mmCIF file of C-alpha atoms and ligand atoms in Angstrom:
data_model
loop_
_atom_site.group_PDB
_atom_site.id
_atom_site.type_symbol
_atom_site.label_atom_id
_atom_site.label_comp_id
_atom_site.label_asym_id
_atom_site.label_seq_id
_atom_site.Cartn_x
_atom_site.Cartn_y
_atom_site.Cartn_z
ATOM 1 C CA MET A 14 43.482 97.897 70.782
ATOM 2 C CA ARG A 15 47.101 97.982 71.294
ATOM 3 C CA GLY A 16 48.698 94.760 71.154
ATOM 4 C CA SER A 17 45.791 93.141 69.775
ATOM 5 C CA ARG A 18 46.652 93.143 66.313
ATOM 6 C CA PHE A 19 49.625 90.251 66.641
ATOM 7 C CA PHE A 20 47.839 88.229 69.309
ATOM 8 C CA PRO A 21 46.619 85.592 66.923
ATOM 9 C CA LEU A 22 49.813 85.221 65.521
ATOM 10 C CA VAL A 23 52.082 85.176 68.766
ATOM 11 C CA SER A 24 49.646 82.281 69.997
ATOM 12 C CA ALA A 25 49.817 80.427 67.022
ATOM 13 C CA THR A 26 53.697 80.317 67.243
ATOM 14 C CA LEU A 27 53.142 79.522 70.857
ATOM 15 C CA LEU A 28 51.117 76.536 69.887
ATOM 16 C CA ALA A 29 53.231 75.446 67.014
ATOM 17 C CA CYS A 30 56.606 75.381 68.609
ATOM 18 C CA GLY A 31 55.963 74.844 72.393
ATOM 19 C CA GLU A 32 57.943 77.416 73.978
ATOM 20 C CA PRO A 33 58.006 80.927 73.994
ATOM 21 C CA ILE A 34 60.646 83.301 72.125
ATOM 22 C CA ARG A 35 63.475 83.766 74.938
ATOM 23 C CA GLY A 36 63.226 87.773 74.520
ATOM 24 C CA VAL A 37 61.342 90.512 74.950
ATOM 25 C CA VAL A 38 58.774 89.913 72.041
ATOM 26 C CA MET A 39 57.001 93.275 71.062
ATOM 27 C CA ASP A 40 53.449 93.165 71.093
ATOM 28 C CA ASP A 41 52.378 95.683 68.742
ATOM 29 C CA PRO A 42 55.866 96.203 66.797
ATOM 30 C CA GLU A 43 56.596 99.561 65.004
ATOM 31 C CA PRO A 44 58.905 100.136 62.422
ATOM 32 C CA ALA A 45 62.332 100.156 63.304
ATOM 33 C CA PRO A 46 64.038 103.407 62.893
ATOM 34 C CA ALA A 47 66.356 104.057 60.155
ATOM 35 C CA LEU A 48 69.632 102.675 60.019
ATOM 36 C CA THR A 49 72.408 103.704 57.327
ATOM 37 C CA LEU A 50 75.927 103.487 57.468
ATOM 38 C CA THR A 51 78.718 102.983 54.867
ATOM 39 C CA ALA A 52 80.913 99.565 55.237
ATOM 40 C CA PHE A 53 84.521 99.874 54.877
ATOM 41 C CA ASP A 54 84.095 97.758 51.649
ATOM 42 C CA GLY A 55 81.949 101.031 50.399
ATOM 43 C CA THR A 56 78.589 99.386 50.527
ATOM 44 C CA ARG A 57 76.108 101.398 52.038
ATOM 45 C CA PHE A 58 73.981 99.511 54.195
ATOM 46 C CA ALA A 59 70.316 100.781 54.480
ATOM 47 C CA LEU A 60 67.947 98.742 56.961
ATOM 48 C CA GLU A 61 64.761 99.910 54.810
ATOM 49 C CA ASN A 62 66.369 97.948 52.148
ATOM 50 C CA GLU A 63 66.628 94.796 54.032
ATOM 51 C CA LYS A 64 63.028 94.064 54.102
ATOM 52 C CA GLY A 65 62.088 90.374 53.305
ATOM 53 C CA LYS A 66 64.858 89.472 55.718
ATOM 54 C CA LEU A 67 65.386 89.407 59.237
ATOM 55 C CA VAL A 68 67.892 91.615 60.633
ATOM 56 C CA LEU A 69 69.897 91.111 63.793
ATOM 57 C CA LEU A 70 71.649 94.277 65.138
ATOM 58 C CA TYR A 71 73.910 94.282 67.952
ATOM 59 C CA PHE A 72 75.299 97.608 69.371
ATOM 60 C CA GLY A 73 78.760 97.065 70.955
ATOM 61 C CA TYR A 74 82.429 97.753 70.231
ATOM 62 C CA THR A 75 85.588 95.717 68.993
ATOM 63 C CA HIS A 76 87.515 96.271 71.775
ATOM 64 C CA CYS A 77 84.684 94.778 74.335
ATOM 65 C CA PRO A 78 86.350 91.381 75.818
ATOM 66 C CA ASP A 79 83.611 89.757 76.975
ATOM 67 C CA VAL A 80 79.728 90.492 76.077
ATOM 68 C CA CYS A 81 80.431 91.322 72.540
ATOM 69 C CA PRO A 82 82.377 88.542 71.568
ATOM 70 C CA THR A 83 79.933 86.005 73.534
ATOM 71 C CA THR A 84 77.032 87.541 71.433
ATOM 72 C CA MET A 85 78.743 87.515 68.375
ATOM 73 C CA GLY A 86 79.748 83.762 68.852
ATOM 74 C CA ASP A 87 76.281 82.687 69.891
ATOM 75 C CA TRP A 88 75.276 84.608 66.449
ATOM 76 C CA ALA A 89 77.745 82.368 64.344
ATOM 77 C CA ARG A 90 76.697 79.276 66.341
ATOM 78 C CA ALA A 91 72.937 80.398 65.205
ATOM 79 C CA LYS A 92 73.974 80.919 61.879
ATOM 80 C CA ARG A 93 75.305 77.492 61.110
ATOM 81 C CA ALA A 94 72.490 75.887 62.876
ATOM 82 C CA LEU A 95 69.761 77.526 60.586
ATOM 83 C CA GLY A 96 71.698 76.191 57.517
ATOM 84 C CA GLU A 97 70.468 77.605 54.256
ATOM 85 C CA ARG A 98 67.601 79.541 56.056
ATOM 86 C CA ALA A 99 70.246 81.845 57.362
ATOM 87 C CA GLU A 100 70.259 83.370 53.849
ATOM 88 C CA ARG A 101 67.262 85.292 54.635
ATOM 89 C CA VAL A 102 68.981 86.857 57.983
ATOM 90 C CA ARG A 103 71.597 89.599 58.122
ATOM 91 C CA PHE A 104 73.737 89.737 60.919
ATOM 92 C CA VAL A 105 75.074 93.475 61.707
ATOM 93 C CA PHE A 106 77.261 94.802 64.480
ATOM 94 C CA VAL A 107 77.182 98.492 64.766
ATOM 95 C CA SER A 108 80.137 100.136 66.854
ATOM 96 C CA MET A 109 79.368 102.481 69.480
ATOM 97 C CA ASP A 110 82.827 103.457 69.958
ATOM 98 C CA PRO A 111 83.414 105.743 66.501
ATOM 99 C CA ASP A 112 86.497 107.057 67.961
ATOM 100 C CA ARG A 113 88.382 103.790 67.957
ATOM 101 C CA ASP A 114 86.291 101.729 65.998
ATOM 102 C CA THR A 115 86.989 102.648 62.062
ATOM 103 C CA PRO A 116 84.856 100.875 59.769
ATOM 104 C CA GLU A 117 87.625 98.831 58.493
ATOM 105 C CA LEU A 118 87.997 97.462 62.291
ATOM 106 C CA ALA A 119 84.250 96.999 62.764
ATOM 107 C CA LEU A 120 84.084 94.929 59.711
ATOM 108 C CA GLY A 121 87.172 93.072 60.131
ATOM 109 C CA TYR A 122 85.723 92.521 63.668
ATOM 110 C CA ALA A 123 82.285 90.758 62.791
ATOM 111 C CA ARG A 124 83.579 88.806 59.786
ATOM 112 C CA GLN A 125 86.398 86.923 61.937
ATOM 113 C CA PHE A 126 82.783 85.511 63.625
ATOM 114 C CA ASP A 127 81.256 84.830 60.359
ATOM 115 C CA ALA A 128 82.458 85.881 56.859
ATOM 116 C CA ALA A 129 78.888 86.994 56.011
ATOM 117 C CA PHE A 130 78.986 89.057 59.000
ATOM 118 C CA LEU A 131 78.334 92.829 58.581
ATOM 119 C CA GLY A 132 80.152 95.375 60.783
ATOM 120 C CA LEU A 133 79.586 99.180 60.362
ATOM 121 C CA SER A 134 80.909 102.142 62.088
ATOM 122 C CA GLY A 135 80.657 105.644 61.449
ATOM 123 C CA THR A 136 81.564 109.472 62.214
ATOM 124 C CA THR A 137 81.117 110.121 65.719
ATOM 125 C CA GLU A 138 77.958 112.294 64.518
ATOM 126 C CA GLU A 139 76.449 109.671 62.464
ATOM 127 C CA ILE A 140 76.371 106.996 65.657
ATOM 128 C CA GLU A 141 75.357 109.921 67.994
ATOM 129 C CA ALA A 142 72.230 110.344 65.597
ATOM 130 C CA LEU A 143 71.858 106.775 65.173
ATOM 131 C CA LYS A 144 71.658 106.487 69.082
ATOM 132 C CA LYS A 145 69.194 109.012 69.420
ATOM 133 C CA ALA A 146 67.030 107.727 66.645
ATOM 134 C CA TRP A 147 67.103 104.274 68.198
ATOM 135 C CA SER A 148 66.696 105.457 71.884
ATOM 136 C CA ILE A 149 69.648 103.852 72.961
ATOM 137 C CA ALA A 150 72.886 104.848 74.883
ATOM 138 C CA ALA A 151 76.304 104.185 75.160
ATOM 139 C CA TYR A 152 79.309 105.899 76.799
ATOM 140 C CA PRO A 153 82.752 105.008 77.560
ATOM 141 C CA GLU A 154 83.513 104.011 81.343
ATOM 142 C CA GLY A 155 86.616 104.274 83.310
ATOM 143 C CA ASP A 156 89.441 106.683 82.549
ATOM 144 C CA PRO A 157 88.346 108.361 79.108
ATOM 145 C CA ARG A 158 91.724 109.786 79.063
ATOM 146 C CA SER A 159 93.325 106.341 78.692
ATOM 147 C CA ARG A 160 92.909 104.595 75.430
ATOM 148 C CA ASP A 161 91.749 101.408 76.980
ATOM 149 C CA TYR A 162 88.448 102.863 78.123
ATOM 150 C CA THR A 163 85.389 100.212 78.087
ATOM 151 C CA VAL A 164 82.215 101.316 76.656
ATOM 152 C CA ALA A 165 78.587 100.669 78.308
ATOM 153 C CA HIS A 166 76.290 99.651 75.949
ATOM 154 C CA PRO A 167 73.024 98.164 75.138
ATOM 155 C CA ALA A 168 72.827 94.480 76.199
ATOM 156 C CA HIS A 169 70.474 92.618 73.677
ATOM 157 C CA THR A 170 70.225 91.643 70.444
ATOM 158 C CA PHE A 171 67.838 94.067 68.355
ATOM 159 C CA VAL A 172 65.832 91.786 65.675
ATOM 160 C CA VAL A 173 63.983 93.682 62.722
ATOM 161 C CA ASP A 174 61.329 91.438 61.332
ATOM 162 C CA ARG A 175 60.841 90.893 57.519
ATOM 163 C CA GLN A 176 58.415 93.734 57.307
ATOM 164 C CA GLY A 177 60.972 96.258 59.014
ATOM 165 C CA ARG A 178 59.452 96.540 62.325
ATOM 166 C CA LEU A 179 61.550 96.203 65.500
ATOM 167 C CA ARG A 180 60.316 92.726 66.878
ATOM 168 C CA VAL A 181 62.320 91.067 69.549
ATOM 169 C CA LEU A 182 65.011 91.784 71.802
ATOM 170 C CA PHE A 183 67.219 88.917 72.864
ATOM 171 C CA PRO A 184 68.873 89.314 75.968
ATOM 172 C CA PRO A 185 72.640 88.401 76.328
ATOM 173 C CA GLY A 186 73.242 84.934 76.961
ATOM 174 C CA VAL A 187 70.804 83.272 74.828
ATOM 175 C CA ARG A 188 72.966 80.647 73.319
ATOM 176 C CA GLY A 189 73.360 79.762 69.479
ATOM 177 C CA GLU A 190 71.188 76.697 69.098
ATOM 178 C CA GLU A 191 68.267 78.658 71.219
ATOM 179 C CA LEU A 192 68.837 81.864 69.112
ATOM 180 C CA ALA A 193 68.650 79.549 65.805
ATOM 181 C CA ALA A 194 65.198 77.735 67.076
ATOM 182 C CA ASP A 195 63.844 81.347 67.906
ATOM 183 C CA LEU A 196 64.739 82.746 64.493
ATOM 184 C CA ARG A 197 62.810 80.487 62.727
ATOM 185 C CA LYS A 198 59.582 81.052 64.554
ATOM 186 C CA LEU A 199 60.437 84.518 63.010
ATOM 187 C CA LEU A 200 61.651 83.470 59.431
ATOM 188 C CA MET B 7 94.548 52.483 105.051
ATOM 189 C CA ARG B 8 91.702 52.181 107.603
ATOM 190 C CA ASN B 9 89.498 48.661 107.500
ATOM 191 C CA TRP B 10 86.506 50.187 106.295
ATOM 192 C CA GLN B 11 88.397 51.675 103.173
ATOM 193 C CA ARG B 12 89.842 47.989 102.930
ATOM 194 C CA ILE B 13 86.473 46.331 103.044
ATOM 195 C CA PHE B 14 84.519 48.692 100.219
ATOM 196 C CA GLY B 15 87.398 47.978 98.179
ATOM 197 C CA SER B 16 88.837 49.984 95.260
ATOM 198 C CA CYS B 17 85.383 50.657 93.712
ATOM 199 C CA CYS B 18 85.070 53.421 96.313
ATOM 200 C CA SER B 19 88.488 54.773 96.373
ATOM 201 C CA ALA B 20 87.759 57.722 93.766
ATOM 202 C CA LEU B 21 84.771 58.398 96.612
ATOM 203 C CA VAL B 22 87.095 58.508 99.714
ATOM 204 C CA VAL B 23 89.524 60.803 97.435
ATOM 205 C CA ALA B 24 86.797 63.192 96.491
ATOM 206 C CA CYS B 25 85.626 63.218 100.186
ATOM 207 C CA GLY B 26 89.315 63.447 101.786
ATOM 208 C CA ALA B 27 88.877 67.125 102.824
ATOM 209 C CA ARG B 28 85.894 66.174 104.904
ATOM 210 C CA GLN B 29 87.487 63.045 106.409
ATOM 211 C CA ASP B 30 90.784 62.899 108.634
ATOM 212 C CA ALA B 31 92.784 64.605 105.963
ATOM 213 C CA ALA B 32 91.060 67.967 106.053
ATOM 214 C CA PRO B 33 93.765 70.648 105.191
ATOM 215 C CA PRO B 34 94.840 73.319 107.698
ATOM 216 C CA GLY B 35 93.086 76.129 105.179
ATOM 217 C CA SER B 36 91.958 76.777 101.758
ATOM 218 C CA VAL B 37 92.940 73.952 98.838
ATOM 219 C CA ILE B 38 92.383 76.255 95.826
ATOM 220 C CA THR B 39 92.784 74.309 92.091
ATOM 221 C CA VAL B 40 91.982 75.610 89.133
ATOM 222 C CA ARG B 41 90.534 73.983 86.027
ATOM 223 C CA ASP B 42 88.924 74.582 82.517
ATOM 224 C CA ALA B 43 90.770 77.834 81.995
ATOM 225 C CA TRP B 44 91.087 79.230 78.469
ATOM 226 C CA ALA B 45 91.590 82.583 76.796
ATOM 227 C CA ARG B 46 89.526 84.249 74.277
ATOM 228 C CA SER B 47 91.936 84.641 70.788
ATOM 229 C CA ALA B 48 92.918 88.454 70.388
ATOM 230 C CA ASP B 49 95.465 90.294 67.946
ATOM 231 C CA SER B 50 98.672 91.812 69.636
ATOM 232 C CA GLY B 51 97.634 94.919 71.778
ATOM 233 C CA ALA B 52 94.317 94.121 72.042
ATOM 234 C CA MET B 53 92.031 93.349 75.016
ATOM 235 C CA THR B 54 91.030 89.995 75.877
ATOM 236 C CA ALA B 55 89.432 87.944 78.722
ATOM 237 C CA VAL B 56 90.467 84.527 80.424
ATOM 238 C CA TYR B 57 87.779 82.110 82.332
ATOM 239 C CA PHE B 58 88.226 79.483 84.742
ATOM 240 C CA THR B 59 86.814 77.728 87.559
ATOM 241 C CA LEU B 60 88.248 78.118 90.974
ATOM 242 C CA ALA B 61 87.600 75.279 93.141
ATOM 243 C CA ASN B 62 88.292 75.558 97.116
ATOM 244 C CA THR B 63 88.436 71.921 98.325
ATOM 245 C CA GLY B 64 89.586 73.065 101.663
ATOM 246 C CA GLU B 65 87.404 74.160 105.043
ATOM 247 C CA ILE B 66 88.397 77.607 104.943
ATOM 248 C CA SER B 67 86.911 80.420 102.781
ATOM 249 C CA ASP B 68 89.731 82.314 100.743
ATOM 250 C CA THR B 69 89.582 85.291 98.519
ATOM 251 C CA LEU B 70 91.545 85.855 95.150
ATOM 252 C CA ALA B 71 93.331 89.214 95.828
ATOM 253 C CA ALA B 72 95.517 89.573 92.840
ATOM 254 C CA VAL B 73 95.805 88.342 89.443
ATOM 255 C CA ALA B 74 99.179 89.056 87.097
ATOM 256 C CA SER B 75 100.243 87.895 83.711
ATOM 257 C CA PRO B 76 103.297 88.375 81.910
ATOM 258 C CA ASP B 77 101.532 88.266 78.513
ATOM 259 C CA ALA B 78 99.480 91.718 79.077
ATOM 260 C CA GLU B 79 100.596 95.234 79.906
ATOM 261 C CA LEU B 80 97.578 95.248 82.407
ATOM 262 C CA THR B 81 95.745 92.523 83.763
ATOM 263 C CA GLU B 82 92.683 93.145 86.014
ATOM 264 C CA MET B 83 89.605 91.070 87.559
ATOM 265 C CA HIS B 84 86.568 92.461 86.018
ATOM 266 C CA ILE B 85 82.907 91.808 86.499
ATOM 267 C CA SER B 86 80.078 92.162 83.389
ATOM 268 C CA THR B 87 76.735 93.379 84.760
ATOM 269 C CA GLN B 88 73.505 94.101 83.022
ATOM 270 C CA HIS B 89 71.430 96.608 84.475
ATOM 271 C CA GLY B 90 68.444 98.904 82.821
ATOM 272 C CA GLY B 91 69.216 97.162 79.620
ATOM 273 C CA MET B 92 72.903 98.164 79.379
ATOM 274 C CA MET B 93 75.612 96.295 79.567
ATOM 275 C CA HIS B 94 78.764 97.451 81.707
ATOM 276 C CA MET B 95 81.853 96.148 82.861
ATOM 277 C CA SER B 96 83.612 96.735 86.279
ATOM 278 C CA PRO B 97 87.056 96.155 87.716
ATOM 279 C CA VAL B 98 86.705 94.248 91.184
ATOM 280 C CA THR B 99 89.704 94.155 93.367
ATOM 281 C CA SER B 100 88.967 90.642 95.100
ATOM 282 C CA LEU B 101 86.771 87.596 94.631
ATOM 283 C CA PRO B 102 85.833 85.199 97.627
ATOM 284 C CA VAL B 103 85.792 81.360 97.106
ATOM 285 C CA PRO B 104 83.984 80.090 99.628
ATOM 286 C CA ALA B 105 84.958 76.815 101.715
ATOM 287 C CA VAL B 106 84.392 73.342 99.634
ATOM 288 C CA ASP B 107 82.707 75.292 97.078
ATOM 289 C CA SER B 108 84.017 76.839 93.417
ATOM 290 C CA VAL B 109 83.358 79.742 91.557
ATOM 291 C CA MET B 110 83.310 80.075 87.668
ATOM 292 C CA PHE B 111 84.796 82.933 85.477
ATOM 293 C CA ARG B 112 82.609 82.771 82.451
ATOM 294 C CA PRO B 113 81.321 84.645 80.033
ATOM 295 C CA LEU B 114 78.864 87.446 80.737
ATOM 296 C CA GLY B 115 80.365 87.306 84.486
ATOM 297 C CA ALA B 116 83.726 87.288 86.262
ATOM 298 C CA HIS B 117 86.913 87.251 84.164
ATOM 299 C CA VAL B 118 90.548 88.070 84.181
ATOM 300 C CA MET B 119 90.896 91.003 81.427
ATOM 301 C CA LEU B 120 94.288 91.159 79.714
ATOM 302 C CA THR B 121 94.453 94.680 78.299
ATOM 303 C CA ARG B 122 97.357 95.191 75.603
ATOM 304 C CA VAL B 123 98.338 91.498 75.102
ATOM 305 C CA ARG B 124 101.823 91.394 74.089
ATOM 306 C CA LYS B 125 101.757 88.924 71.409
ATOM 307 C CA PRO B 126 98.902 87.623 68.988
ATOM 308 C CA LEU B 127 96.648 84.786 70.681
ATOM 309 C CA ALA B 128 95.416 82.138 68.146
ATOM 310 C CA VAL B 129 94.041 79.137 68.591
ATOM 311 C CA GLY B 130 96.783 76.673 69.984
ATOM 312 C CA ASP B 131 98.655 79.417 71.765
ATOM 313 C CA SER B 132 98.491 80.036 75.606
ATOM 314 C CA VAL B 133 98.812 82.583 78.326
ATOM 315 C CA SER B 134 99.696 82.655 81.655
ATOM 316 C CA LEU B 135 97.872 83.949 85.030
ATOM 317 C CA HIS B 136 99.491 84.157 88.373
ATOM 318 C CA LEU B 137 96.571 83.957 91.004
ATOM 319 C CA THR B 138 97.603 85.210 94.599
ATOM 320 C CA PHE B 139 94.830 84.454 97.422
ATOM 321 C CA VAL B 140 94.840 86.122 100.608
ATOM 322 C CA SER B 141 95.915 83.177 102.239
ATOM 323 C CA GLY B 142 99.106 83.425 100.686
ATOM 324 C CA GLN B 143 98.397 80.618 98.295
ATOM 325 C CA ALA B 144 99.566 81.298 94.680
ATOM 326 C CA VAL B 145 98.320 79.270 91.810
ATOM 327 C CA GLU B 146 99.708 79.222 88.359
ATOM 328 C CA VAL B 147 97.336 78.922 85.248
ATOM 329 C CA ARG B 148 98.222 78.320 81.608
ATOM 330 C CA ALA B 149 95.094 79.158 79.727
ATOM 331 C CA GLY B 150 94.631 77.967 76.364
ATOM 332 C CA VAL B 151 93.215 79.786 73.500
ATOM 333 C CA ARG B 152 90.117 79.374 71.862
ATOM 334 C CA GLN B 153 87.822 80.720 69.132
ATOM 335 C CA PRO B 154 85.400 83.196 70.699
HETATM 336 CU CU1 CU C 6 86.595 93.133 81.404
#
């Protein structure tokens, strides 16, 4: 029966921690799609190699003036609140704007929020394939001929659990301390 | 000073000041003040956002009709919205500020967007904004730069 497998786990979490997680929790989490990109420093990031860790993913763009930096700021506060336990969490920003975001820009962008954050970009083909695999959308808005176009992109932080399953979608606006409290329940 | 003010003494003066607009000192129109202004740090040439709270202590509604800044090539009012699981950002041409009310420009909502800032904006720097309202009022804002 769908949903029944993790029901005992979810209710135990509720009992232990008092309040539910502030995001969309998958009842029956499925293995996350593949995500493999090469970072600017030459290291290859492959989601499948991160099992045992919690992976937070945000699909944004570095020219984003409002939502992306707000989310990254909350991630940074969550990481600080987690202290040593943050060693078991990967924070990964993935650009949905490969035309402007080089791997160098993406990495520099992520690191300005926390030195341990990873920022990835890729070729247009790599990002298009990733969008398809993850069933997500992202597209330029405004005048596409202007270099100042903005990008509509997924709102949520995607959380892949320690077994590699897409587990929670956190909406924007979940503050750092709240996010840390919820991540503790997933660690 | 009125007699009842004298009777209540200084402990109530703050209250009297706060309620002034509703007492005999009602201003003829809207009275806009800006507080808690801040801008997000940015590299030179990048985009960034400025946030603040607009308070209208007057008794007539007003509308923010234009934003300008000498610190960027392009200055626009924007609003971030979420629908269908997507984040969008759209320019808006005006924003009402109701009478005796306030409007917050804050992350994930309304912001003044600066495109191609003319200088790097680091913590300790500031940017200037010039806000013009339909009533004709103009307000100068200095927003200190904060870390995202
Ligand atoms: Cu904007």
